[in-house]
């Protein structure tokens, strides 16, 4: 069975629950089902404070949550289409996630990225 996982990474100081930003609006409008999973993340400055805002701390932890879910679904026998939207520092999180998933068989995982104004940290 094919499953789609849609992941939304907010910009540094943006909350995924604040509907005024594109990542949160997309997250809110994505309907979960048996074949559609959604995951949304606050900006690293929201969850990881000064260190997140200045150095991008916490992006690895956010990516690990997505990777764990993908591996769980692949181990259950599913083929995954991963759609990732990232704004600002969230765009860097999306790139980091794609890089970390580079060793997974392309027959099991397809990755689509939409990045808006990716801004690296340190």
PDB file of C-alpha atoms in Angstrom:
ATOM      1  CA  UNK A   1       0.000   0.000   0.000  1.00  0.00           C
ATOM      2  CA  UNK A   2       1.162   3.509  -0.783  1.00  0.00           C
ATOM      3  CA  UNK A   3       1.153   6.087   1.996  1.00  0.00           C
ATOM      4  CA  UNK A   4       1.783   9.781   1.775  1.00  0.00           C
ATOM      5  CA  UNK A   5       3.482  11.581   4.622  1.00  0.00           C
ATOM      6  CA  UNK A   6       3.228  15.365   4.482  1.00  0.00           C
ATOM      7  CA  UNK A   7       5.613  17.287   6.731  1.00  0.00           C
ATOM      8  CA  UNK A   8       5.503  21.006   7.446  1.00  0.00           C
ATOM      9  CA  UNK A   9       8.504  22.799   8.979  1.00  0.00           C
ATOM     10  CA  UNK A  10       7.782  26.341  10.183  1.00  0.00           C
ATOM     11  CA  UNK A  11      10.240  29.215  10.070  1.00  0.00           C
ATOM     12  CA  UNK A  12      12.431  29.988  13.096  1.00  0.00           C
ATOM     13  CA  UNK A  13       9.960  31.965  15.217  1.00  0.00           C
ATOM     14  CA  UNK A  14       6.700  30.606  13.817  1.00  0.00           C
ATOM     15  CA  UNK A  15       4.308  28.185  15.494  1.00  0.00           C
ATOM     16  CA  UNK A  16       2.663  25.418  13.478  1.00  0.00           C
ATOM     17  CA  UNK A  17      -0.594  26.348  15.257  1.00  0.00           C
ATOM     18  CA  UNK A  18      -0.539  29.982  14.082  1.00  0.00           C
ATOM     19  CA  UNK A  19      -2.804  29.953  11.036  1.00  0.00           C
ATOM     20  CA  UNK A  20      -1.348  33.168   9.626  1.00  0.00           C
ATOM     21  CA  UNK A  21       1.634  31.419   8.028  1.00  0.00           C
ATOM     22  CA  UNK A  22       1.775  29.067   5.067  1.00  0.00           C
ATOM     23  CA  UNK A  23       3.233  26.037   6.883  1.00  0.00           C
ATOM     24  CA  UNK A  24       0.479  26.164   9.505  1.00  0.00           C
ATOM     25  CA  UNK A  25      -2.238  26.780   6.910  1.00  0.00           C
ATOM     26  CA  UNK A  26      -1.078  23.805   4.813  1.00  0.00           C
ATOM     27  CA  UNK A  27      -0.797  21.620   7.916  1.00  0.00           C
ATOM     28  CA  UNK A  28      -4.293  22.557   9.061  1.00  0.00           C
ATOM     29  CA  UNK A  29      -5.793  21.872   5.622  1.00  0.00           C
ATOM     30  CA  UNK A  30      -4.143  18.476   5.140  1.00  0.00           C
ATOM     31  CA  UNK A  31      -6.704  15.796   5.930  1.00  0.00           C
ATOM     32  CA  UNK A  32      -5.355  12.661   7.583  1.00  0.00           C
ATOM     33  CA  UNK A  33      -6.610   9.260   6.496  1.00  0.00           C
ATOM     34  CA  UNK A  34      -5.422   5.674   6.349  1.00  0.00           C
ATOM     35  CA  UNK A  35      -3.143   6.607   3.452  1.00  0.00           C
ATOM     36  CA  UNK A  36      -2.296  10.221   4.437  1.00  0.00           C
ATOM     37  CA  UNK A  37      -0.203  11.138   7.494  1.00  0.00           C
ATOM     38  CA  UNK A  38       0.644  14.709   8.425  1.00  0.00           C
ATOM     39  CA  UNK A  39       3.329  16.045  10.712  1.00  0.00           C
ATOM     40  CA  UNK A  40       3.924  19.682  11.609  1.00  0.00           C
ATOM     41  CA  UNK A  41       6.737  21.343  13.516  1.00  0.00           C
ATOM     42  CA  UNK A  42       7.180  24.673  15.225  1.00  0.00           C
ATOM     43  CA  UNK A  43      10.154  26.754  14.245  1.00  0.00           C
ATOM     44  CA  UNK A  44      13.341  25.818  16.050  1.00  0.00           C
ATOM     45  CA  UNK A  45      13.343  29.189  17.840  1.00  0.00           C
ATOM     46  CA  UNK A  46       9.927  28.402  19.333  1.00  0.00           C
ATOM     47  CA  UNK A  47      10.849  24.956  20.661  1.00  0.00           C
ATOM     48  CA  UNK A  48      14.581  25.376  21.302  1.00  0.00           C
ATOM     49  CA  UNK A  49      14.842  29.024  22.309  1.00  0.00           C
ATOM     50  CA  UNK A  50      17.908  31.157  21.717  1.00  0.00           C
ATOM     51  CA  UNK A  51      20.048  28.236  20.567  1.00  0.00           C
ATOM     52  CA  UNK A  52      17.386  27.228  18.050  1.00  0.00           C
ATOM     53  CA  UNK A  53      16.959  30.779  16.784  1.00  0.00           C
ATOM     54  CA  UNK A  54      20.669  31.503  16.385  1.00  0.00           C
ATOM     55  CA  UNK A  55      22.183  28.118  15.507  1.00  0.00           C
ATOM     56  CA  UNK A  56      19.242  26.046  14.271  1.00  0.00           C
ATOM     57  CA  UNK A  57      19.423  23.698  17.264  1.00  0.00           C
ATOM     58  CA  UNK A  58      16.665  21.130  17.361  1.00  0.00           C
ATOM     59  CA  UNK A  59      16.301  20.520  13.643  1.00  0.00           C
ATOM     60  CA  UNK A  60      17.917  17.083  14.038  1.00  0.00           C
ATOM     61  CA  UNK A  61      15.357  16.153  16.704  1.00  0.00           C
ATOM     62  CA  UNK A  62      12.490  17.200  14.456  1.00  0.00           C
ATOM     63  CA  UNK A  63      13.941  15.224  11.547  1.00  0.00           C
ATOM     64  CA  UNK A  64      14.406  12.151  13.763  1.00  0.00           C
ATOM     65  CA  UNK A  65      10.663  12.114  14.502  1.00  0.00           C
ATOM     66  CA  UNK A  66       9.897  12.062  10.790  1.00  0.00           C
ATOM     67  CA  UNK A  67      12.533   9.423  10.060  1.00  0.00           C
ATOM     68  CA  UNK A  68      11.181   7.199  12.840  1.00  0.00           C
ATOM     69  CA  UNK A  69       7.682   7.404  11.348  1.00  0.00           C
ATOM     70  CA  UNK A  70       8.936   6.685   7.829  1.00  0.00           C
ATOM     71  CA  UNK A  71      10.894   3.652   8.992  1.00  0.00           C
ATOM     72  CA  UNK A  72       7.862   2.412  10.932  1.00  0.00           C
ATOM     73  CA  UNK A  73       5.697   2.656   7.810  1.00  0.00           C
ATOM     74  CA  UNK A  74       8.310   1.050   5.526  1.00  0.00           C
ATOM     75  CA  UNK A  75       8.759  -1.799   8.015  1.00  0.00           C
ATOM     76  CA  UNK A  76       4.991  -2.308   7.868  1.00  0.00           C
ATOM     77  CA  UNK A  77       5.376  -2.914   4.112  1.00  0.00           C
ATOM     78  CA  UNK A  78       4.250   0.476   2.782  1.00  0.00           C
ATOM     79  CA  UNK A  79       5.749   2.502  -0.023  1.00  0.00           C
ATOM     80  CA  UNK A  80       6.067   6.132   1.042  1.00  0.00           C
ATOM     81  CA  UNK A  81       5.665   9.397  -0.801  1.00  0.00           C
ATOM     82  CA  UNK A  82       7.159  12.103   1.405  1.00  0.00           C
ATOM     83  CA  UNK A  83       6.031  15.673   0.743  1.00  0.00           C
ATOM     84  CA  UNK A  84       7.943  18.275   2.744  1.00  0.00           C
ATOM     85  CA  UNK A  85       7.291  22.008   2.939  1.00  0.00           C
ATOM     86  CA  UNK A  86       9.780  24.211   4.759  1.00  0.00           C
ATOM     87  CA  UNK A  87       9.884  27.963   5.252  1.00  0.00           C
ATOM     88  CA  UNK A  88      13.057  29.846   6.207  1.00  0.00           C
ATOM     89  CA  UNK A  89      14.943  27.734   8.761  1.00  0.00           C
ATOM     90  CA  UNK A  90      12.276  25.093   8.135  1.00  0.00           C
ATOM     91  CA  UNK A  91      13.561  24.908   4.558  1.00  0.00           C
ATOM     92  CA  UNK A  92      16.935  23.920   5.959  1.00  0.00           C
ATOM     93  CA  UNK A  93      15.188  21.284   8.090  1.00  0.00           C
ATOM     94  CA  UNK A  94      13.598  19.892   4.917  1.00  0.00           C
ATOM     95  CA  UNK A  95      16.985  19.700   3.190  1.00  0.00           C
ATOM     96  CA  UNK A  96      18.529  18.061   6.259  1.00  0.00           C
ATOM     97  CA  UNK A  97      15.716  15.504   6.337  1.00  0.00           C
ATOM     98  CA  UNK A  98      16.156  14.662   2.649  1.00  0.00           C
ATOM     99  CA  UNK A  99      19.895  14.239   3.150  1.00  0.00           C
ATOM    100  CA  UNK A 100      19.369  11.935   6.136  1.00  0.00           C
ATOM    101  CA  UNK A 101      16.950   9.804   4.104  1.00  0.00           C
ATOM    102  CA  UNK A 102      19.368   9.456   1.179  1.00  0.00           C
ATOM    103  CA  UNK A 103      20.202   5.815   1.933  1.00  0.00           C
ATOM    104  CA  UNK A 104      16.639   4.524   1.793  1.00  0.00           C
ATOM    105  CA  UNK A 105      15.746   2.523  -1.327  1.00  0.00           C
ATOM    106  CA  UNK A 106      14.065   4.726  -3.935  1.00  0.00           C
ATOM    107  CA  UNK A 107      11.534   1.965  -4.550  1.00  0.00           C
ATOM    108  CA  UNK A 108      10.324   2.420  -0.956  1.00  0.00           C
ATOM    109  CA  UNK A 109      10.563   6.213  -0.598  1.00  0.00           C
ATOM    110  CA  UNK A 110       9.964   9.123  -2.977  1.00  0.00           C
ATOM    111  CA  UNK A 111      10.749  12.622  -1.692  1.00  0.00           C
ATOM    112  CA  UNK A 112       9.220  15.919  -2.849  1.00  0.00           C
ATOM    113  CA  UNK A 113      10.465  19.217  -1.366  1.00  0.00           C
ATOM    114  CA  UNK A 114       8.942  22.699  -1.469  1.00  0.00           C
ATOM    115  CA  UNK A 115      11.296  25.257   0.073  1.00  0.00           C
ATOM    116  CA  UNK A 116      10.461  28.906   0.609  1.00  0.00           C
ATOM    117  CA  UNK A 117      13.402  31.190   1.418  1.00  0.00           C
ATOM    118  CA  UNK A 118      15.649  28.584   3.123  1.00  0.00           C
ATOM    119  CA  UNK A 119      17.920  30.329   5.651  1.00  0.00           C
ATOM    120  CA  UNK A 120      20.807  28.406   7.235  1.00  0.00           C
ATOM    121  CA  UNK A 121      21.948  28.893  10.791  1.00  0.00           C
ATOM    122  CA  UNK A 122      25.527  28.888  11.930  1.00  0.00           C
TER     123      UNK A 122
END
